[in-house]
mmCIF file of C-alpha atoms in Angstrom:
data_model
loop_
_atom_site.group_PDB
_atom_site.id
_atom_site.type_symbol
_atom_site.label_atom_id
_atom_site.label_comp_id
_atom_site.label_asym_id
_atom_site.label_seq_id
_atom_site.Cartn_x
_atom_site.Cartn_y
_atom_site.Cartn_z
ATOM 1 C CA MET A 1 198.432 25.202 74.743
ATOM 2 C CA ALA A 2 195.691 23.798 72.608
ATOM 3 C CA LYS A 3 193.437 26.491 71.166
ATOM 4 C CA THR A 4 189.959 26.574 69.698
ATOM 5 C CA THR A 5 188.725 28.871 66.947
ATOM 6 C CA SER A 6 185.028 28.593 67.765
ATOM 7 C CA PRO A 7 183.336 31.295 69.928
ATOM 8 C CA ARG A 8 183.336 30.628 73.642
ATOM 9 C CA THR A 9 180.365 28.475 74.514
ATOM 10 C CA TRP A 10 179.559 30.495 77.608
ATOM 11 C CA LEU A 11 178.793 33.515 75.410
ATOM 12 C CA THR A 12 175.989 31.677 73.622
ATOM 13 C CA THR A 13 174.246 30.867 76.888
ATOM 14 C CA LEU A 14 174.126 34.299 78.512
ATOM 15 C CA ALA A 15 170.536 34.977 79.481
ATOM 16 C CA LEU A 16 170.822 37.357 82.406
ATOM 17 C CA VAL A 17 172.059 40.865 81.748
ATOM 18 C CA GLY A 18 170.810 42.711 84.808
ATOM 19 C CA ALA A 19 171.664 45.769 86.828
ATOM 20 C CA PHE A 20 175.157 46.232 88.233
ATOM 21 C CA ALA A 21 175.873 48.130 91.454
ATOM 22 C CA VAL A 22 178.586 50.762 91.063
ATOM 23 C CA THR A 23 181.855 49.862 92.780
ATOM 24 C CA GLY A 24 182.600 52.203 95.676
ATOM 25 C CA CYS A 25 180.859 55.471 96.425
ATOM 26 C CA GLY A 26 179.970 57.815 93.616
ATOM 27 C CA SER A 27 181.605 61.244 93.447
ATOM 28 C CA GLY A 28 179.776 64.440 92.603
ATOM 29 C CA ASN A 29 182.278 65.113 89.835
ATOM 30 C CA ASP A 30 181.513 61.766 88.225
ATOM 31 C CA SER A 31 177.725 61.980 88.327
ATOM 32 C CA GLY A 32 177.217 61.117 84.666
ATOM 33 C CA ALA A 33 179.507 58.168 84.207
ATOM 34 C CA SER A 34 179.521 56.736 87.714
ATOM 35 C CA ASN A 35 175.757 56.329 87.929
ATOM 36 C CA ASP A 36 175.738 54.522 84.587
ATOM 37 C CA ALA A 37 178.695 52.235 85.235
ATOM 38 C CA ALA A 38 178.351 48.478 84.965
ATOM 39 C CA GLY A 39 180.137 46.373 87.563
ATOM 40 C CA ALA A 40 180.115 44.501 90.845
ATOM 41 C CA THR A 41 180.542 45.555 94.431
ATOM 42 C CA GLN A 42 183.771 45.253 96.380
ATOM 43 C CA GLY A 43 183.651 43.637 99.828
ATOM 44 C CA SER A 44 180.993 41.614 101.555
ATOM 45 C CA THR A 45 178.381 44.356 101.579
ATOM 46 C CA PRO A 46 177.289 45.842 98.211
ATOM 47 C CA GLN A 47 177.935 49.574 97.983
ATOM 48 C CA GLY A 48 175.258 51.985 96.887
ATOM 49 C CA GLY A 49 174.882 53.130 93.320
ATOM 50 C CA GLU A 50 172.144 53.645 90.802
ATOM 51 C CA GLN A 51 171.009 50.421 89.204
ATOM 52 C CA THR A 52 169.905 50.102 85.623
ATOM 53 C CA SER A 53 168.571 47.187 83.597
ATOM 54 C CA THR A 54 169.382 45.952 80.144
ATOM 55 C CA ASP A 55 167.960 43.405 77.793
ATOM 56 C CA SER A 56 170.035 40.464 76.499
ATOM 57 C CA SER A 57 171.612 42.651 73.801
ATOM 58 C CA GLY A 58 172.989 45.064 76.384
ATOM 59 C CA THR A 59 170.576 47.876 75.429
ATOM 60 C CA GLN A 60 168.828 49.744 78.186
ATOM 61 C CA PRO A 61 165.032 49.441 77.916
ATOM 62 C CA GLN A 62 162.754 52.434 77.757
ATOM 63 C CA SER A 63 160.979 53.610 80.878
ATOM 64 C CA GLY A 64 158.266 51.164 81.857
ATOM 65 C CA ASP A 65 159.624 48.317 79.726
ATOM 66 C CA SER A 66 160.429 44.958 81.284
ATOM 67 C CA PRO A 67 163.610 43.540 79.716
ATOM 68 C CA SER A 68 163.310 40.088 78.218
ATOM 69 C CA GLY A 69 165.048 37.357 80.196
ATOM 70 C CA GLU A 70 165.541 39.484 83.306
ATOM 71 C CA ALA A 71 165.569 37.482 86.534
ATOM 72 C CA GLN A 72 164.635 38.457 90.048
ATOM 73 C CA SER A 73 167.464 40.044 92.007
ATOM 74 C CA GLY A 74 170.104 37.515 93.036
ATOM 75 C CA THR A 75 168.671 34.679 90.912
ATOM 76 C CA PRO A 76 171.010 33.695 88.053
ATOM 77 C CA GLN A 77 169.458 32.233 84.946
ATOM 78 C CA ALA A 78 171.018 30.599 81.922
ATOM 79 C CA GLY A 79 169.925 29.444 78.519
ATOM 80 C CA ALA A 80 170.228 25.971 77.041
ATOM 81 C CA SER A 81 173.708 25.195 78.337
ATOM 82 C CA ALA A 82 175.698 22.054 77.701
ATOM 83 C CA THR A 83 175.290 19.165 80.110
ATOM 84 C CA PRO A 84 178.097 19.556 82.697
ATOM 85 C CA ASP A 85 179.252 15.962 82.255
ATOM 86 C CA ALA A 86 179.660 16.577 78.514
ATOM 87 C CA ASP A 87 182.157 19.446 78.961
ATOM 88 C CA HIS A 88 185.673 18.633 77.673
ATOM 89 C CA SER A 89 187.276 22.054 78.092
ATOM 90 C CA ALA A 90 189.839 20.675 80.577
ATOM 91 C CA ASP A 91 191.289 18.603 77.736
ATOM 92 C CA VAL A 92 191.072 21.428 75.190
ATOM 93 C CA TYR A 93 192.990 23.832 77.430
ATOM 94 C CA GLU A 94 195.394 21.186 78.778
ATOM 95 C CA LEU A 95 194.566 21.434 82.462
ATOM 96 C CA THR A 96 197.165 18.858 83.434
ATOM 97 C CA GLU A 97 197.829 19.962 87.032
ATOM 98 C CA THR A 98 195.507 19.409 90.017
ATOM 99 C CA TYR A 99 195.329 21.374 93.270
ATOM 100 C CA THR A 100 193.681 19.824 96.328
ATOM 101 C CA ASP A 101 192.506 22.109 99.111
ATOM 102 C CA PRO A 102 194.465 21.415 102.368
ATOM 103 C CA ALA A 103 191.194 20.721 104.194
ATOM 104 C CA LYS A 104 190.176 18.314 101.416
ATOM 105 C CA LEU A 105 187.131 20.419 100.517
ATOM 106 C CA PHE A 106 187.693 20.821 96.760
ATOM 107 C CA THR A 107 190.027 20.232 93.829
ATOM 108 C CA VAL A 108 190.936 22.496 90.889
ATOM 109 C CA LYS A 109 192.653 21.716 87.596
ATOM 110 C CA TYR A 110 194.927 24.259 85.887
ATOM 111 C CA PRO A 111 197.531 24.450 83.074
ATOM 112 C CA LYS A 112 201.162 23.680 83.845
ATOM 113 C CA SER A 113 202.176 26.895 82.075
ATOM 114 C CA TRP A 114 200.389 29.106 84.644
ATOM 115 C CA LYS A 115 202.244 30.427 87.686
ATOM 116 C CA VAL A 116 200.947 28.913 90.912
ATOM 117 C CA GLN A 117 201.109 29.850 94.609
ATOM 118 C CA LYS A 118 199.856 27.374 97.224
ATOM 119 C CA ASP A 119 201.593 28.392 100.452
ATOM 120 C CA ASN A 120 198.760 30.486 101.942
ATOM 121 C CA GLY A 121 196.200 27.701 102.275
ATOM 122 C CA TYR A 122 194.426 28.461 99.004
ATOM 123 C CA LEU A 123 195.222 28.485 95.281
ATOM 124 C CA GLU A 124 196.565 31.551 93.465
ATOM 125 C CA LEU A 125 197.056 31.417 89.687
ATOM 126 C CA THR A 126 198.591 33.860 87.198
ATOM 127 C CA SER A 127 198.501 33.476 83.421
ATOM 128 C CA PRO A 128 201.858 33.361 81.572
ATOM 129 C CA ASP A 129 201.433 36.934 80.270
ATOM 130 C CA GLY A 130 200.264 38.242 83.656
ATOM 131 C CA LYS A 131 196.932 39.548 82.354
ATOM 132 C CA VAL A 132 194.870 37.156 84.485
ATOM 133 C CA GLN A 133 195.214 36.651 88.227
ATOM 134 C CA GLY A 134 192.902 34.401 90.179
ATOM 135 C CA LYS A 135 192.214 32.829 93.549
ATOM 136 C CA VAL A 136 190.198 29.778 94.595
ATOM 137 C CA ALA A 137 189.647 29.431 98.339
ATOM 138 C CA SER A 138 187.342 28.148 101.030
ATOM 139 C CA THR A 139 185.661 30.744 103.218
ATOM 140 C CA LYS A 140 187.128 28.885 106.203
ATOM 141 C CA VAL A 141 190.636 29.898 105.107
ATOM 142 C CA ARG A 142 189.869 33.197 103.366
ATOM 143 C CA PRO A 143 186.653 34.961 104.481
ATOM 144 C CA PRO A 144 184.932 36.737 101.573
ATOM 145 C CA LYS A 145 185.265 40.345 102.707
ATOM 146 C CA GLY A 146 187.215 43.515 102.072
ATOM 147 C CA ASP A 147 189.405 43.627 98.957
ATOM 148 C CA TRP A 148 189.507 39.839 98.904
ATOM 149 C CA PHE A 149 186.054 39.424 97.495
ATOM 150 C CA THR A 150 183.877 41.154 94.903
ATOM 151 C CA ARG A 151 180.195 40.351 95.215
ATOM 152 C CA PRO A 152 178.619 40.130 91.731
ATOM 153 C CA THR A 153 175.149 41.627 92.090
ATOM 154 C CA HIS A 154 173.824 40.798 88.607
ATOM 155 C CA PRO A 155 176.524 38.944 86.659
ATOM 156 C CA LEU A 156 176.373 37.707 83.084
ATOM 157 C CA ILE A 157 175.649 34.025 83.636
ATOM 158 C CA GLY A 158 177.512 31.414 81.586
ATOM 159 C CA GLU A 159 177.176 27.630 81.743
ATOM 160 C CA GLU A 160 176.247 25.255 84.521
ATOM 161 C CA THR A 161 179.173 23.263 85.941
ATOM 162 C CA GLY A 162 179.625 19.759 87.289
ATOM 163 C CA LEU A 163 179.508 21.071 90.853
ATOM 164 C CA SER A 164 175.717 21.231 90.558
ATOM 165 C CA LYS A 165 175.254 17.508 91.093
ATOM 166 C CA GLN A 166 177.597 17.526 94.078
ATOM 167 C CA VAL A 167 176.105 20.452 95.993
ATOM 168 C CA GLY A 168 172.466 19.815 95.104
ATOM 169 C CA ALA A 169 172.000 23.274 93.595
ATOM 170 C CA GLN A 170 172.739 24.847 90.236
ATOM 171 C CA VAL A 171 176.250 26.299 89.979
ATOM 172 C CA PHE A 172 177.155 28.560 87.055
ATOM 173 C CA THR A 173 180.155 30.400 85.693
ATOM 174 C CA TYR A 174 179.740 34.154 85.452
ATOM 175 C CA SER A 175 181.536 37.191 84.033
ATOM 176 C CA THR A 176 181.184 40.916 84.690
ATOM 177 C CA TYR A 177 182.832 44.294 84.134
ATOM 178 C CA VAL A 178 184.199 45.858 87.333
ATOM 179 C CA PRO A 179 185.023 49.590 87.280
ATOM 180 C CA ALA A 180 187.874 50.673 89.519
ATOM 181 C CA PRO A 181 186.895 52.277 92.831
ATOM 182 C CA PRO A 182 186.980 56.090 92.767
ATOM 183 C CA ARG A 183 190.376 57.647 93.603
ATOM 184 C CA SER A 184 192.009 54.214 93.493
ATOM 185 C CA GLU A 185 195.212 53.130 91.800
ATOM 186 C CA ARG A 186 193.431 50.014 90.619
ATOM 187 C CA THR A 187 192.217 49.765 87.028
ATOM 188 C CA ASP A 188 188.958 48.566 85.513
ATOM 189 C CA SER A 189 188.853 44.811 85.022
ATOM 190 C CA ILE A 190 186.823 41.831 83.850
ATOM 191 C CA LEU A 191 185.884 39.375 86.598
ATOM 192 C CA TRP A 192 185.084 35.671 86.201
ATOM 193 C CA GLY A 193 183.868 33.333 88.910
ATOM 194 C CA LEU A 194 181.350 30.749 90.121
ATOM 195 C CA THR A 195 177.992 31.296 91.749
ATOM 196 C CA GLU A 196 175.083 29.284 93.031
ATOM 197 C CA SER A 197 171.572 30.414 92.222
ATOM 198 C CA GLY A 198 171.165 33.424 94.486
ATOM 199 C CA GLY A 199 174.602 32.851 96.044
ATOM 200 C CA GLN A 200 176.254 36.013 94.704
ATOM 201 C CA GLY A 201 179.638 34.429 94.115
ATOM 202 C CA ILE A 202 179.578 31.824 96.905
ATOM 203 C CA VAL A 203 179.149 28.046 96.505
ATOM 204 C CA SER A 204 178.151 25.886 99.497
ATOM 205 C CA LEU A 205 180.084 22.629 99.630
ATOM 206 C CA PRO A 206 178.594 19.290 100.761
ATOM 207 C CA GLY A 207 178.351 18.703 104.497
ATOM 208 C CA GLY A 208 176.063 21.487 105.636
ATOM 209 C CA ASP A 209 178.720 23.400 107.599
ATOM 210 C CA LYS A 210 178.293 27.126 106.958
ATOM 211 C CA ARG A 211 182.074 27.491 106.964
ATOM 212 C CA ASP A 212 182.476 24.987 104.147
ATOM 213 C CA GLU A 213 181.907 27.367 101.262
ATOM 214 C CA LEU A 214 183.899 28.108 98.149
ATOM 215 C CA TRP A 215 184.631 31.270 96.201
ATOM 216 C CA ALA A 216 186.646 31.723 93.019
ATOM 217 C CA GLU A 217 187.672 35.000 91.381
ATOM 218 C CA PHE A 218 189.748 35.583 88.251
ATOM 219 C CA TYR A 219 190.533 39.121 87.092
ATOM 220 C CA TYR A 220 191.577 40.211 83.600
ATOM 221 C CA ALA A 221 193.262 43.634 83.746
ATOM 222 C CA PRO A 222 193.901 46.316 82.791
ATOM 223 C CA VAL A 223 190.960 47.316 80.618
ATOM 224 C CA ASN A 224 189.549 50.760 79.755
ATOM 225 C CA GLU A 225 192.727 52.433 81.028
ATOM 226 C CA GLY A 226 192.573 56.160 81.708
ATOM 227 C CA ASN A 227 188.902 56.487 80.837
ATOM 228 C CA ARG A 228 185.723 57.155 82.788
ATOM 229 C CA PRO A 229 183.735 54.087 83.941
ATOM 230 C CA LEU A 230 181.886 52.395 81.098
ATOM 231 C CA SER A 231 178.126 52.564 80.719
ATOM 232 C CA GLN A 232 176.006 49.446 81.151
ATOM 233 C CA SER A 233 175.901 48.610 77.440
ATOM 234 C CA GLN A 234 179.598 49.402 76.949
ATOM 235 C CA GLY A 235 180.514 47.157 79.875
ATOM 236 C CA VAL A 236 178.526 44.270 78.387
ATOM 237 C CA LYS A 237 180.240 44.743 75.011
ATOM 238 C CA LEU A 238 183.660 44.733 76.651
ATOM 239 C CA VAL A 239 182.886 41.564 78.613
ATOM 240 C CA ASN A 240 181.759 39.812 75.423
ATOM 241 C CA GLN A 241 184.919 40.976 73.647
ATOM 242 C CA ILE A 242 187.279 39.726 76.367
ATOM 243 C CA ASN A 243 185.328 36.470 76.612
ATOM 244 C CA GLU A 244 186.537 35.675 73.078
ATOM 245 C CA THR A 245 190.195 35.506 74.184
ATOM 246 C CA ASP A 246 192.199 32.378 74.963
ATOM 247 C CA GLU A 247 192.684 33.616 78.517
ATOM 248 C CA ALA A 248 188.915 33.654 79.008
ATOM 249 C CA GLY A 249 188.604 30.146 77.591
ATOM 250 C CA THR A 250 191.276 28.864 79.962
ATOM 251 C CA VAL A 251 189.650 30.507 82.995
ATOM 252 C CA ASP A 252 186.283 29.083 81.966
ATOM 253 C CA ALA A 253 187.838 25.608 81.845
ATOM 254 C CA ILE A 254 189.501 26.089 85.255
ATOM 255 C CA LEU A 255 186.224 27.158 86.849
ATOM 256 C CA LYS A 256 184.357 24.214 85.326
ATOM 257 C CA SER A 257 187.021 21.806 86.632
ATOM 258 C CA ILE A 258 186.373 22.651 90.302
ATOM 259 C CA ARG A 259 184.921 19.706 92.225
ATOM 260 C CA ALA A 260 184.019 19.051 95.828
ATOM 261 C CA VAL A 261 185.924 16.310 97.657
ATOM 262 C CA HIS A 262 183.529 13.882 99.304
#
């Protein structure tokens, strides 16, 4: 696989570092760490949890301060990102294979070296080392609820993708730290996906049919094994660290390759 030694471009364009809802319900024994955890909510309805805000450096502001670059809830923002048409990451990361949704709603490019599963009506991908597992599906085939979907409440927004021109709304990549649910065998992870402005991880495809929507989730795990949930600033630092890996670069390229089928 072709590699690049420059920092991931999506890291240079992060402009929204907002509050994250704690995954699952907080426990009385975890009152310190759980209320300060950074993450996203499992299932279609965000779970409760104390929300905090950070500035673009990941530092929590003092009481009464308004963090620079903070957006209104559910409204992703990004900095001066590259023009979607100018992105060549599919070539850099050798995305030589193409998946077409059975209903002809979208296409996705991915590397030949990744394991692929297509038999369930949507695309499942696993990196060669097994650290990354992802799904790309239409909501018609796979409704975004339960353990199948993690709603990012305030993700770290990356770059705009070429889907924007097709759907008539801005579509961005995002990344976030997701703490494991309390009393769960699951581990903490880093989540990557796509989101429309205010869409919280869902992208509406052309045609106007409410059922014709897209969601994409890629998890990098395990991270922070055996430890208490990370604080807001620690979660941001971990996301930035993992976003420097080749796995993150490949996922970023896969997400940017997604296109609607007219």
